[in-house]
């Protein structure tokens, strides 16, 4: 739900869920962050795509990173 609101301030709240043990929780948080978009979302997902302990989460983050629109016009 936070992702659908599109509020970049929600990214900070969602980032806390990225430390969860359940991969489903992390996936949901990543998806919401990607839905919000923006520079902070891009940075967060980029970091997760290269540093998360789970290979599945790293692949999922890399996929979601490609769905965030470019910030360049």
PDB file of C-alpha atoms in Angstrom, residues 1-2 5 7 9 13 15-16 18 22 25 32 38 41-42 49 51-52 54-55 57-59 61 63 66 69 72:
ATOM      1  CA  UNK A   1       0.000   0.000   0.000  1.00  0.00           C
ATOM      2  CA  UNK A   2       2.834   2.418   0.762  1.00  0.00           C
ATOM      3  CA  UNK A   5       0.880   6.088  -2.515  1.00  0.00           C
ATOM      4  CA  UNK A   7       5.457   9.011  -1.370  1.00  0.00           C
ATOM      5  CA  UNK A   9       9.241   9.523   2.399  1.00  0.00           C
ATOM      6  CA  UNK A  13       9.926   3.063   6.429  1.00  0.00           C
ATOM      7  CA  UNK A  15      13.878   0.094   4.090  1.00  0.00           C
ATOM      8  CA  UNK A  16      13.477  -1.242   7.629  1.00  0.00           C
ATOM      9  CA  UNK A  18      14.705  -5.134   4.097  1.00  0.00           C
ATOM     10  CA  UNK A  22      11.306 -13.742   5.565  1.00  0.00           C
ATOM     11  CA  UNK A  25       8.612  -9.565   3.406  1.00  0.00           C
ATOM     12  CA  UNK A  32       6.796  -1.136  -2.927  1.00  0.00           C
ATOM     13  CA  UNK A  38      12.910   8.186  -7.337  1.00  0.00           C
ATOM     14  CA  UNK A  41      14.471   4.028  -4.248  1.00  0.00           C
ATOM     15  CA  UNK A  42      16.965   3.461  -7.055  1.00  0.00           C
ATOM     16  CA  UNK A  49      20.939  -6.082  -5.772  1.00  0.00           C
ATOM     17  CA  UNK A  51      24.906  -6.871  -1.323  1.00  0.00           C
ATOM     18  CA  UNK A  52      21.979  -8.884   0.023  1.00  0.00           C
ATOM     19  CA  UNK A  54      20.137 -14.055  -0.555  1.00  0.00           C
ATOM     20  CA  UNK A  55      20.914 -14.677  -4.235  1.00  0.00           C
ATOM     21  CA  UNK A  57      16.687 -11.288  -3.398  1.00  0.00           C
ATOM     22  CA  UNK A  58      19.713  -9.953  -5.304  1.00  0.00           C
ATOM     23  CA  UNK A  59      18.203 -11.174  -8.595  1.00  0.00           C
ATOM     24  CA  UNK A  61      16.259  -6.422  -6.818  1.00  0.00           C
ATOM     25  CA  UNK A  63      14.968  -7.051 -11.967  1.00  0.00           C
ATOM     26  CA  UNK A  66      15.182  -2.140 -14.393  1.00  0.00           C
ATOM     27  CA  UNK A  69      11.917   4.867 -14.847  1.00  0.00           C
ATOM     28  CA  UNK A  72      16.994  11.575 -17.041  1.00  0.00           C
TER      29      UNK A  72
END
